[in-house]
Amino acid sequence: GENVEQHPSTLSVQEGDSAVIKCTYSDSASNYFPWYKQELGKRPQLIIDIRSNVGEKKDQRIAVTLNKTAKHFSLHITETQPEDSAVYFCAATDSWGKFQFGAGTQVVVTP
Amino acid sequence: KAGVTQTPRYLIKTRGQQVTLSCSPISGHRSVSWYQQTPGQGLQFLFEYFSETQRNKGNFPGRFSGRQFSNSRSEMNVSTLELGDSALYLCASSPVGKKETQYFGPGTRLLVL
């Protein structure tokens, strides 16, 4: 089955700097890669996703890149703000829709 | 539209007991997935139901079971509770035709003593 590894487990950045979180997956059949943000005490919320036929996707200050050959994908947050502080989860899903999540990255943005 | 709702929000049980958690998906959504969230383990997939049928299953023991009703509401049951079952249990629903797009509920926090 699919196995998703996520790094780093914690990430501390100064406000205004960029944050990068990386995930690797094992199943070459995986074709959908969402990223979720979970603020303390709240439910995970989808922030961006990418499909296997696309190499990069941007939405304002966040972007995701996918390298199918190397089986890794990354989340990039630019100009970080305190409200970006949260736990971020990557996930990979196969054509059956079965999700495998990474262990999460705790991002702390300090003013 | 109302979001995904889960009941109860908090639950305390003792070892050996069983528990049933409920999830009501967004109106019109027919797919419901369940996850266990623990610190350090992230979200572990339990199972997914679509139109009252289990479509996918994760690697959890048989003590974990679920079902889905004709109105798409879903329940999961954990029998013979163990201390390690203490976790946040999240359900997520997906719209028809967009099964990969998941909307999460607030979760049920289960504490097993």
XYZ file of C-alpha atoms in Angstrom:
224
model
C 0.000 0.000 0.000
C 0.872 3.659 -0.050
C 3.307 5.130 2.447
C 3.740 8.884 2.829
C 6.630 10.441 4.706
C 6.570 14.102 5.667
C 9.420 16.368 6.752
C 10.136 18.286 8.844
C 7.949 17.451 11.802
C 8.286 20.994 13.136
C 9.193 24.206 11.348
C 9.759 27.589 12.923
C 9.983 30.619 10.635
C 10.135 34.385 11.016
C 7.145 36.278 9.780
C 7.692 37.198 6.158
C 10.028 34.276 5.444
C 9.142 31.241 3.357
C 8.244 27.782 4.629
C 8.739 24.545 2.725
C 7.351 21.141 3.685
C 8.299 18.015 1.774
C 6.548 14.697 1.343
C 7.527 11.507 -0.385
C 5.234 8.702 -1.420
C 5.802 5.100 -2.400
C 2.937 4.092 -4.677
C 3.600 5.127 -8.272
C -0.155 4.771 -8.949
C -0.940 7.676 -6.628
C -2.492 10.445 -8.657
C -3.859 13.056 -6.280
C -1.941 14.996 -3.638
C -3.841 17.323 -1.306
C -2.514 19.470 1.510
C -4.533 20.135 4.641
C -4.121 22.786 7.309
C -5.288 22.049 10.829
C -5.360 24.871 13.335
C -5.344 24.031 17.017
C -8.613 22.430 18.058
C -10.093 22.674 14.587
C -10.790 20.292 11.742
C -8.363 19.790 8.836
C -9.130 22.021 5.881
C -7.996 21.543 2.305
C -5.733 24.405 1.247
C -4.360 23.241 -2.078
C -4.106 20.086 -4.143
C -2.327 18.837 -7.236
C -2.929 16.002 -9.633
C -0.307 13.780 -11.185
C -0.593 15.367 -14.620
C 0.537 18.763 -13.276
C 3.970 19.794 -12.003
C 3.113 22.923 -10.071
C 0.096 24.792 -8.796
C -0.165 28.175 -7.097
C -2.827 29.895 -5.069
C -1.771 33.309 -3.778
C 0.959 32.724 -1.172
C 0.889 28.934 -1.321
C 2.170 26.633 -4.027
C 2.648 22.928 -4.440
C 5.178 21.188 -6.666
C 5.156 17.559 -7.720
C 8.014 15.437 -9.000
C 6.491 12.160 -10.183
C 9.808 10.613 -11.114
C 11.234 11.117 -7.652
C 7.837 10.574 -6.016
C 7.903 13.659 -3.912
C 5.820 16.784 -3.574
C 6.277 19.950 -1.592
C 4.242 22.769 -0.103
C 5.656 26.267 -0.298
C 4.300 29.147 1.740
C 5.721 32.563 0.947
C 5.563 35.751 3.036
C 4.440 33.782 6.063
C 2.067 35.402 8.532
C 1.188 34.450 12.137
C -2.129 33.021 10.927
C -0.176 30.461 8.913
C 0.769 28.800 12.217
C -0.878 25.365 12.192
C -0.216 21.706 11.519
C 0.024 20.900 7.824
C -0.661 17.432 6.452
C 0.183 16.108 3.039
C -1.656 13.137 1.592
C -1.575 10.884 -1.422
C -4.455 8.988 -2.866
C -4.700 6.259 -5.433
C -7.299 5.902 -8.157
C -9.644 4.198 -5.695
C -9.660 7.269 -3.518
C -7.845 5.646 -0.631
C -5.924 8.312 1.307
C -2.597 8.002 3.077
C -1.590 11.001 5.167
C 1.812 12.179 6.258
C 2.473 12.552 9.985
C 2.121 16.323 9.855
C 4.339 19.392 10.202
C 3.840 21.863 13.026
C 4.547 25.308 11.548
C 5.174 28.184 13.943
C 5.433 31.691 12.514
C 6.997 34.124 14.931
C 6.331 37.866 14.558
C -25.093 24.076 3.450
C -24.372 22.759 6.890
C -20.969 21.183 7.310
C -20.085 17.693 8.412
C -21.251 17.037 11.945
C -20.106 14.422 14.412
C -21.592 13.251 17.668
C -20.694 13.048 20.394
C -17.834 15.546 20.467
C -16.236 14.073 23.575
C -16.444 10.637 25.103
C -14.835 8.868 28.035
C -14.908 5.081 28.192
C -13.107 2.365 30.077
C -11.122 -0.542 28.713
C -13.248 -3.367 27.408
C -16.264 -1.232 26.650
C -17.537 -0.510 23.193
C -18.354 2.813 21.585
C -20.380 4.066 18.630
C -19.593 7.346 16.918
C -21.833 9.090 14.438
C -21.145 11.231 11.399
C -23.613 13.204 9.312
C -22.163 14.260 5.955
C -22.864 17.420 4.038
C -26.236 17.205 2.332
C -25.869 15.466 -1.020
C -22.539 13.854 -0.180
C -22.611 10.075 -0.371
C -19.069 9.166 0.536
C -17.966 9.118 4.168
C -14.456 8.290 5.342
C -13.230 7.761 8.877
C -9.804 8.563 10.314
C -8.047 8.130 13.611
C -5.811 11.024 14.606
C -3.196 10.628 17.328
C -0.185 12.822 18.182
C 2.797 11.764 16.141
C 0.800 9.366 13.955
C -1.113 11.882 11.936
C -4.326 10.736 10.346
C -4.744 7.028 9.887
C -7.383 5.898 7.412
C -9.983 3.543 8.880
C -12.547 2.984 6.143
C -14.683 4.639 3.523
C -18.349 4.099 2.770
C -20.267 4.981 -0.348
C -23.960 4.269 -0.877
C -24.062 2.003 2.187
C -21.122 -0.122 0.977
C -17.612 -0.186 2.342
C -15.431 0.914 -0.557
C -12.011 1.041 1.103
C -10.504 -0.197 4.307
C -7.372 0.702 6.231
C -5.147 -1.493 8.363
C -7.072 -1.570 11.600
C -8.139 -4.653 13.566
C -11.623 -6.093 13.281
C -12.617 -4.340 16.507
C -13.130 -1.276 14.327
C -16.214 -1.473 12.155
C -18.543 0.885 10.441
C -21.694 1.212 8.457
C -23.586 3.705 6.394
C -27.293 4.294 6.242
C -29.506 5.117 3.278
C -29.397 8.824 4.193
C -25.556 8.660 3.994
C -25.116 9.092 7.739
C -22.386 6.822 9.002
C -21.456 5.218 12.270
C -18.272 3.605 13.409
C -18.046 1.163 16.261
C -15.073 0.143 18.321
C -15.495 -2.929 20.472
C -13.362 -4.094 23.393
C -11.725 -0.697 23.795
C -8.013 -0.497 24.544
C -6.056 2.398 26.032
C -4.385 2.913 22.644
C -7.746 3.661 21.060
C -7.728 7.071 22.741
C -7.677 9.497 19.831
C -9.547 12.063 17.828
C -11.825 10.311 15.347
C -12.540 12.361 12.275
C -14.987 11.692 9.529
C -14.969 13.358 6.144
C -17.547 13.460 3.386
C -17.046 13.868 -0.344
C -19.407 15.015 -3.065
C -20.494 12.669 -5.836
C -18.033 12.844 -8.697
C -15.334 14.439 -6.526
C -14.477 11.628 -4.167
C -11.007 13.006 -3.534
C -12.295 16.310 -2.168
C -12.885 15.723 1.512
C -14.654 17.940 3.994
C -13.862 17.057 7.564
C -16.087 17.089 10.588
C -14.966 18.495 13.954
C -14.133 15.055 15.288
C -15.020 13.001 18.332
C -12.372 12.952 21.027
C -12.363 9.553 22.692
C -10.537 8.923 25.926
C -10.184 5.341 27.105
C -9.299 4.900 30.776
